[in-house]
Amino acid sequence: MRKVLGLVVSNRKLGNSELLVKEIMLNIPEDCQFELIRLPDMKIESCIACYKCLEYDNGCVKQDDFNFVMEKITQADALIIGVPVYLLGPQGCYKMLCDRLVAGFKYHPYTAGKPCIIVVPYGTRRWEGYTRAALLVMPHLLQMKIVDYWPVFATLPGESFINEANREYARNLGKRVFQSGPFVPGPWECPYCGSDLFRLLPGNKIECPMCGIAGDLQSGRQPNFAPDQECRLSEHQILEHFDGWVREMKTKFFEKKDQLKTVQKGYKEFDWWIKP
Ligand SMILES: Cc1cc2nc3c(=O)[nH]c(=O)nc-3n(C[C@H](O)[C@H](O)[C@H](O)COP(=O)(O)O)c2cc1C
């Protein structure tokens, strides 16, 4: 039987994220086993930058719930994520999870090509900020097939389904979790990663700050990106960066350790740290 995991990234019980995720799951026609994780209930501490995850095969050395969450994500045949917009970005627990994926490529054999849907309730029109760009990173890091990124305007808990059209959309999404190909970004989004943010460069050039592809922007026209560019979120580039460059930096660190220690030493005595 297929397994479907719902990842709800909101503390609000029966809030919009939870309802949207559940409605999608309820409409999956295939025989499935369902599990839900409320991410803010998990103990996911911040990455301590030890890079030990690059060495070991058994995940992160930190004793918190990260390995449990990743085990559940890798065991699932489909992932439905519900994340609200908080302060122009995704709810912070999502970023905490994402930061722990320096060795995200180690999960590729289990996650690549599996369907992922991201549903994003937000409460104020045009206050989505950088949410879309930030949310797409994790499924790309895991090489999942992003079936849909669905922003839902809903401020109050449950408001998402006061609008019947939203319930209908959620039902249809549920029906096609295992049937659909990857979503196709719109004309004003990055054709490679789906981000809606661009960096302006001199000479009418633009760059996708997320996947790094380059293009140009002629006034009044849609952004134009040359085809066949390799984006940094491709499996090949991810391996090259995290399994290659980051590992090299680790070796370099040991080579330069004494020199670095000398630089750091000059700041050690200023121990002004405070705690509550
Ligand atoms: C701390 C906080 C910050 C928020 N910031 C934004 C924001 O920047 N932009 C926005 O559109 N909505 C914002 N909202 C509204 C939520 O995105 C909206 O209410 C959403 O439906 C909450 O989803 P939930 O019910 O699953 O928690 C914020 C809500 C909270 C509690």
CSV table of C-alpha atoms and ligand atoms in Angstrom, one decimal:
chain,number,residue,atom,x,y,z
A,1,MET,CA,0.0,0.0,0.0
A,2,ARG,CA,1.2,3.5,-0.8
A,3,LYS,CA,2.2,5.8,2.0
A,4,VAL,CA,1.3,9.5,2.0
A,5,LEU,CA,2.8,11.9,4.5
A,6,GLY,CA,1.1,15.2,5.4
A,7,LEU,CA,3.6,17.8,6.8
A,8,VAL,CA,1.7,20.6,8.5
A,9,VAL,CA,3.9,23.5,9.4
A,10,SER,CA,1.5,25.5,11.6
A,11,ASN,CA,0.8,25.4,15.3
A,12,ARG,CA,-2.8,26.3,14.7
A,13,LYS,CA,-4.9,23.2,15.3
A,14,LEU,CA,-7.4,22.8,12.5
A,15,GLY,CA,-6.0,25.9,10.8
A,16,ASN,CA,-5.8,26.4,7.1
A,17,SER,CA,-2.6,24.4,6.5
A,18,GLU,CA,-4.1,21.4,8.3
A,19,LEU,CA,-7.4,21.5,6.6
A,20,LEU,CA,-5.9,22.0,3.1
A,21,VAL,CA,-3.5,19.1,3.6
A,22,LYS,CA,-6.2,16.8,5.0
A,23,GLU,CA,-8.6,17.6,2.1
A,24,ILE,CA,-6.0,16.8,-0.5
A,25,MET,CA,-5.2,13.6,1.3
A,26,LEU,CA,-8.8,12.6,1.7
A,27,ASN,CA,-9.3,12.8,-2.1
A,28,ILE,CA,-6.4,10.5,-3.2
A,29,PRO,CA,-8.2,7.7,-4.9
A,30,GLU,CA,-5.4,5.1,-4.5
A,31,ASP,CA,-5.4,2.9,-1.5
A,32,CYS,CA,-3.0,4.6,0.9
A,33,GLN,CA,-1.7,4.7,4.4
A,34,PHE,CA,-1.9,8.2,5.8
A,35,GLU,CA,0.4,9.9,8.3
A,36,LEU,CA,0.6,13.5,9.6
A,37,ILE,CA,3.4,15.3,11.2
A,38,ARG,CA,2.9,18.7,12.8
A,39,LEU,CA,6.4,20.1,12.3
A,40,PRO,CA,6.3,22.7,15.1
A,41,ASP,CA,5.6,19.8,17.5
A,42,MET,CA,8.9,18.2,16.5
A,43,LYS,CA,12.1,19.1,18.2
A,44,ILE,CA,14.2,20.3,15.2
A,45,GLU,CA,17.2,22.3,16.5
A,46,SER,CA,19.3,24.5,14.4
A,47,CYS,CA,22.2,23.0,12.3
A,48,ILE,CA,25.5,23.1,14.3
A,49,ALA,CA,27.6,23.2,11.1
A,50,CYS,CA,29.6,20.1,12.1
A,51,TYR,CA,29.3,18.6,8.6
A,52,LYS,CA,29.3,15.1,10.2
A,53,CYS,CA,26.2,14.3,8.1
A,54,LEU,CA,28.5,14.3,5.1
A,55,GLU,CA,30.6,11.5,6.7
A,56,TYR,CA,28.0,9.2,8.2
A,57,ASP,CA,25.3,7.3,6.4
A,58,ASN,CA,22.9,7.4,9.4
A,59,GLY,CA,21.9,11.0,9.1
A,60,CYS,CA,22.4,13.8,11.5
A,61,VAL,CA,24.3,13.2,14.7
A,62,LYS,CA,22.1,15.6,16.7
A,63,GLN,CA,19.7,13.8,19.0
A,64,ASP,CA,16.4,15.5,18.1
A,65,ASP,CA,13.5,14.6,15.8
A,66,PHE,CA,15.2,15.5,12.5
A,67,ASN,CA,16.1,11.9,11.6
A,68,PHE,CA,12.6,10.8,12.4
A,69,VAL,CA,11.0,13.4,10.1
A,70,MET,CA,13.4,12.5,7.3
A,71,GLU,CA,12.8,8.8,7.8
A,72,LYS,CA,9.1,9.5,7.4
A,73,ILE,CA,9.7,11.7,4.3
A,74,THR,CA,11.9,9.0,2.7
A,75,GLN,CA,9.4,6.2,3.4
A,76,ALA,CA,6.5,8.1,2.0
A,77,ASP,CA,5.4,7.7,-1.6
A,78,ALA,CA,4.0,11.2,-1.7
A,79,LEU,CA,4.5,14.3,0.5
A,80,ILE,CA,1.8,17.0,1.0
A,81,ILE,CA,3.2,20.1,2.7
A,82,GLY,CA,1.0,22.9,4.2
A,83,VAL,CA,3.0,26.0,5.3
A,84,PRO,CA,1.5,29.4,6.1
A,85,VAL,CA,3.2,32.7,5.2
A,86,TYR,CA,4.7,34.4,8.3
A,87,LEU,CA,6.3,37.8,8.0
A,88,LEU,CA,6.7,37.6,4.2
A,89,GLY,CA,8.3,34.2,4.3
A,90,PRO,CA,7.5,30.6,5.2
A,91,GLN,CA,6.7,29.7,8.8
A,92,GLY,CA,10.2,29.4,10.5
A,93,CYS,CA,10.1,25.6,11.3
A,94,TYR,CA,10.2,24.9,7.6
A,95,LYS,CA,13.5,26.7,7.3
A,96,MET,CA,14.9,25.0,10.4
A,97,LEU,CA,14.2,21.6,8.6
A,98,CYS,CA,15.6,22.9,5.3
A,99,ASP,CA,18.8,24.0,7.0
A,100,ARG,CA,19.5,20.5,8.2
A,101,LEU,CA,19.7,19.2,4.6
A,102,VAL,CA,23.4,19.9,3.9
A,103,ALA,CA,23.5,16.1,3.1
A,104,GLY,CA,20.1,16.2,1.5
A,105,PHE,CA,21.6,14.4,-1.6
A,106,LYS,CA,21.9,11.2,0.6
A,107,TYR,CA,18.1,11.0,0.5
A,108,HIS,CA,17.8,11.2,-3.3
A,109,PRO,CA,17.6,7.4,-3.8
A,110,TYR,CA,14.5,7.4,-1.7
A,111,THR,CA,12.9,10.8,-2.6
A,112,ALA,CA,13.8,11.5,-6.3
A,113,GLY,CA,10.8,11.7,-8.5
A,114,LYS,CA,8.2,11.2,-5.8
A,115,PRO,CA,5.2,13.6,-5.9
A,116,CYS,CA,5.2,16.6,-3.6
A,117,ILE,CA,2.5,19.2,-3.3
A,118,ILE,CA,3.0,22.5,-1.4
A,119,VAL,CA,-0.1,24.4,-0.2
A,120,VAL,CA,0.5,27.8,1.2
A,121,PRO,CA,-2.3,29.8,3.1
A,122,TYR,CA,-1.6,33.5,3.4
A,123,GLY,CA,-3.6,36.2,5.1
A,124,THR,CA,-3.0,39.4,3.2
A,125,ARG,CA,-3.0,39.9,-0.5
A,126,ARG,CA,0.4,40.8,-1.9
A,127,TRP,CA,2.1,39.9,1.4
A,128,GLU,CA,3.5,36.6,0.2
A,129,GLY,CA,7.0,38.1,0.1
A,130,TYR,CA,9.8,35.5,-0.7
A,131,THR,CA,7.7,32.5,0.5
A,132,ARG,CA,7.4,30.8,-2.9
A,133,ALA,CA,11.1,30.9,-3.7
A,134,ALA,CA,12.0,29.7,-0.2
A,135,LEU,CA,9.5,26.9,-0.1
A,136,LEU,CA,10.5,25.3,-3.4
A,137,VAL,CA,14.1,24.7,-2.1
A,138,MET,CA,13.4,21.6,0.0
A,139,PRO,CA,11.6,19.5,-2.6
A,140,HIS,CA,14.2,20.5,-5.2
A,141,LEU,CA,17.0,19.6,-2.8
A,142,LEU,CA,15.3,16.2,-2.5
A,143,GLN,CA,14.8,16.0,-6.3
A,144,MET,CA,11.1,15.4,-5.7
A,145,LYS,CA,8.5,15.9,-8.5
A,146,ILE,CA,6.7,19.1,-7.5
A,147,VAL,CA,3.1,18.5,-8.7
A,148,ASP,CA,1.8,21.9,-7.5
A,149,TYR,CA,2.6,25.0,-5.6
A,150,TRP,CA,-0.8,26.3,-4.4
A,151,PRO,CA,-1.1,29.7,-2.6
A,152,VAL,CA,-4.5,30.0,-0.9
A,153,PHE,CA,-5.8,33.4,0.3
A,154,ALA,CA,-7.2,32.7,3.8
A,155,THR,CA,-6.7,34.8,6.9
A,156,LEU,CA,-8.9,33.2,9.6
A,157,PRO,CA,-8.6,29.5,10.7
A,158,GLY,CA,-10.8,27.5,8.4
A,159,GLU,CA,-11.4,30.4,6.0
A,160,SER,CA,-9.8,28.5,3.2
A,161,PHE,CA,-12.9,26.3,2.8
A,162,ILE,CA,-15.5,29.1,3.1
A,163,ASN,CA,-14.5,29.5,-0.5
A,164,GLU,CA,-16.0,26.4,-2.2
A,165,ALA,CA,-13.6,26.8,-5.2
A,166,ASN,CA,-10.7,26.1,-2.9
A,167,ARG,CA,-12.3,22.8,-1.7
A,168,GLU,CA,-12.8,21.8,-5.3
A,169,TYR,CA,-9.2,22.6,-6.2
A,170,ALA,CA,-8.0,20.6,-3.2
A,171,ARG,CA,-10.1,17.7,-4.2
A,172,ASN,CA,-8.7,17.7,-7.7
A,173,LEU,CA,-5.2,18.0,-6.4
A,174,GLY,CA,-5.8,14.9,-4.3
A,175,LYS,CA,-7.1,13.0,-7.3
A,176,ARG,CA,-4.0,13.8,-9.3
A,177,VAL,CA,-1.2,13.4,-6.7
A,178,PHE,CA,0.0,10.1,-8.2
A,179,GLN,CA,-1.3,10.9,-11.8
A,180,SER,CA,0.3,14.3,-12.7
A,181,GLY,CA,3.6,15.3,-14.1
A,182,PRO,CA,5.6,18.1,-12.5
A,183,PHE,CA,4.0,21.5,-12.5
A,184,VAL,CA,4.9,23.9,-15.2
A,185,PRO,CA,6.0,27.3,-14.0
A,186,GLY,CA,4.1,30.3,-15.4
A,187,PRO,CA,5.6,32.9,-17.8
A,188,TRP,CA,6.7,35.2,-14.9
A,189,GLU,CA,8.4,32.5,-13.0
A,190,CYS,CA,11.7,30.8,-13.3
A,191,PRO,CA,11.2,28.0,-15.9
A,192,TYR,CA,13.7,25.8,-14.1
A,193,CYS,CA,12.8,26.0,-10.4
A,194,GLY,CA,9.5,27.9,-10.4
A,195,SER,CA,10.8,30.8,-8.2
A,196,ASP,CA,9.0,34.2,-8.7
A,197,LEU,CA,12.0,36.3,-7.6
A,198,PHE,CA,14.7,37.6,-9.9
A,199,ARG,CA,17.9,39.5,-9.4
A,200,LEU,CA,18.4,42.5,-11.8
A,201,LEU,CA,21.9,42.7,-13.3
A,202,PRO,CA,23.5,45.4,-15.5
A,203,GLY,CA,22.6,45.3,-19.3
A,204,ASN,CA,19.0,44.1,-18.9
A,205,LYS,CA,20.3,40.8,-17.6
A,206,ILE,CA,18.5,38.9,-14.9
A,207,GLU,CA,19.4,35.9,-12.7
A,208,CYS,CA,17.2,33.5,-10.7
A,209,PRO,CA,18.7,33.9,-7.2
A,210,MET,CA,17.5,30.4,-6.3
A,211,CYS,CA,18.7,28.1,-9.1
A,212,GLY,CA,21.2,30.6,-10.6
A,213,ILE,CA,20.1,30.5,-14.3
A,214,ALA,CA,20.7,33.6,-16.3
A,215,GLY,CA,18.4,35.5,-18.7
A,216,ASP,CA,17.5,38.9,-20.0
A,217,LEU,CA,14.6,41.3,-19.4
A,218,GLN,CA,13.5,43.5,-22.3
A,219,SER,CA,11.2,46.3,-21.1
A,220,GLY,CA,7.6,45.3,-21.1
A,221,ARG,CA,8.4,41.7,-22.0
A,222,GLN,CA,8.5,38.5,-20.0
A,223,PRO,CA,11.8,37.4,-18.7
A,224,ASN,CA,13.7,35.3,-21.3
A,225,PHE,CA,15.9,32.5,-20.2
A,226,ALA,CA,18.0,30.5,-22.6
A,227,PRO,CA,17.1,26.8,-22.7
A,228,ASP,CA,19.4,23.9,-21.6
A,229,GLN,CA,21.1,25.8,-18.7
A,230,GLU,CA,22.1,23.7,-15.8
A,231,CYS,CA,20.4,25.0,-12.7
A,232,ARG,CA,22.1,24.6,-9.3
A,233,LEU,CA,19.1,22.6,-8.0
A,234,SER,CA,19.7,19.8,-10.5
A,235,GLU,CA,20.8,16.5,-9.1
A,236,HIS,CA,24.2,16.8,-10.8
A,237,GLN,CA,24.8,20.4,-9.4
A,238,ILE,CA,23.6,19.5,-6.0
A,239,LEU,CA,26.1,16.6,-5.8
A,240,GLU,CA,28.8,18.8,-7.1
A,241,HIS,CA,28.2,21.4,-4.5
A,242,PHE,CA,27.4,19.5,-1.4
A,243,ASP,CA,29.2,16.2,-2.0
A,244,GLY,CA,32.1,18.0,-3.8
A,245,TRP,CA,32.7,21.6,-2.9
A,246,VAL,CA,31.4,21.5,0.7
A,247,ARG,CA,33.5,18.4,1.4
A,248,GLU,CA,36.6,20.1,-0.1
A,249,MET,CA,36.0,23.1,2.2
A,250,LYS,CA,36.0,20.6,5.1
A,251,THR,CA,39.4,19.3,4.1
A,252,LYS,CA,40.6,22.9,3.6
A,253,PHE,CA,39.4,23.7,7.1
A,254,PHE,CA,41.7,21.1,8.6
A,255,GLU,CA,44.6,22.4,6.5
A,256,LYS,CA,44.1,26.0,7.6
A,257,LYS,CA,43.0,25.2,11.1
A,258,ASP,CA,46.0,26.8,12.9
A,259,GLN,CA,45.9,30.0,10.8
A,260,LEU,CA,42.1,30.3,11.3
A,261,LYS,CA,42.5,29.7,15.1
A,262,THR,CA,45.1,32.6,15.2
A,263,VAL,CA,42.5,35.0,13.6
A,264,GLN,CA,39.7,33.8,16.0
A,265,LYS,CA,41.9,34.1,19.1
A,266,GLY,CA,42.0,37.9,18.8
A,267,TYR,CA,38.2,37.9,19.6
A,268,LYS,CA,38.0,35.3,22.3
A,269,GLU,CA,38.4,37.4,25.4
A,270,PHE,CA,35.4,39.6,24.5
A,271,ASP,CA,32.9,37.4,26.3
A,272,TRP,CA,29.9,39.7,26.3
A,273,TRP,CA,27.3,36.9,25.8
A,274,ILE,CA,24.1,37.2,27.8
A,275,LYS,CA,21.2,34.8,28.4
A,276,PRO,CA,17.8,35.3,30.0
B,1,LIG,C1,2.9,35.6,13.0
B,1,LIG,C2,2.1,35.6,11.8
B,1,LIG,C3,2.6,36.3,10.7
B,1,LIG,C4,1.9,36.4,9.5
B,1,LIG,N1,2.5,37.0,8.4
B,1,LIG,C5,1.8,37.0,7.2
B,1,LIG,C6,2.4,37.7,6.1
B,1,LIG,O1,3.5,38.2,6.1
B,1,LIG,N2,1.7,37.6,4.9
B,1,LIG,C7,0.5,37.1,4.8
B,1,LIG,O2,0.0,37.1,3.7
B,1,LIG,N3,-0.1,36.5,5.9
B,1,LIG,C8,0.5,36.4,7.1
B,1,LIG,N4,0.0,35.8,8.2
B,1,LIG,C9,-1.4,35.2,8.0
B,1,LIG,C10,-1.3,33.7,7.8
B,1,LIG,O3,-0.5,33.3,6.7
B,1,LIG,C11,-2.7,33.2,7.6
B,1,LIG,O4,-3.6,33.5,8.6
B,1,LIG,C12,-2.8,31.7,7.3
B,1,LIG,O5,-4.1,31.3,6.9
B,1,LIG,C13,-2.4,30.9,8.6
B,1,LIG,O6,-2.4,29.5,8.3
B,1,LIG,P1,-2.7,28.4,9.4
B,1,LIG,O7,-4.2,28.6,9.8
B,1,LIG,O8,-2.5,27.1,8.8
B,1,LIG,O9,-1.8,28.7,10.6
B,1,LIG,C14,0.6,35.8,9.4
B,1,LIG,C15,0.1,35.1,10.5
B,1,LIG,C16,0.8,35.0,11.7
B,1,LIG,C17,0.3,34.3,12.9
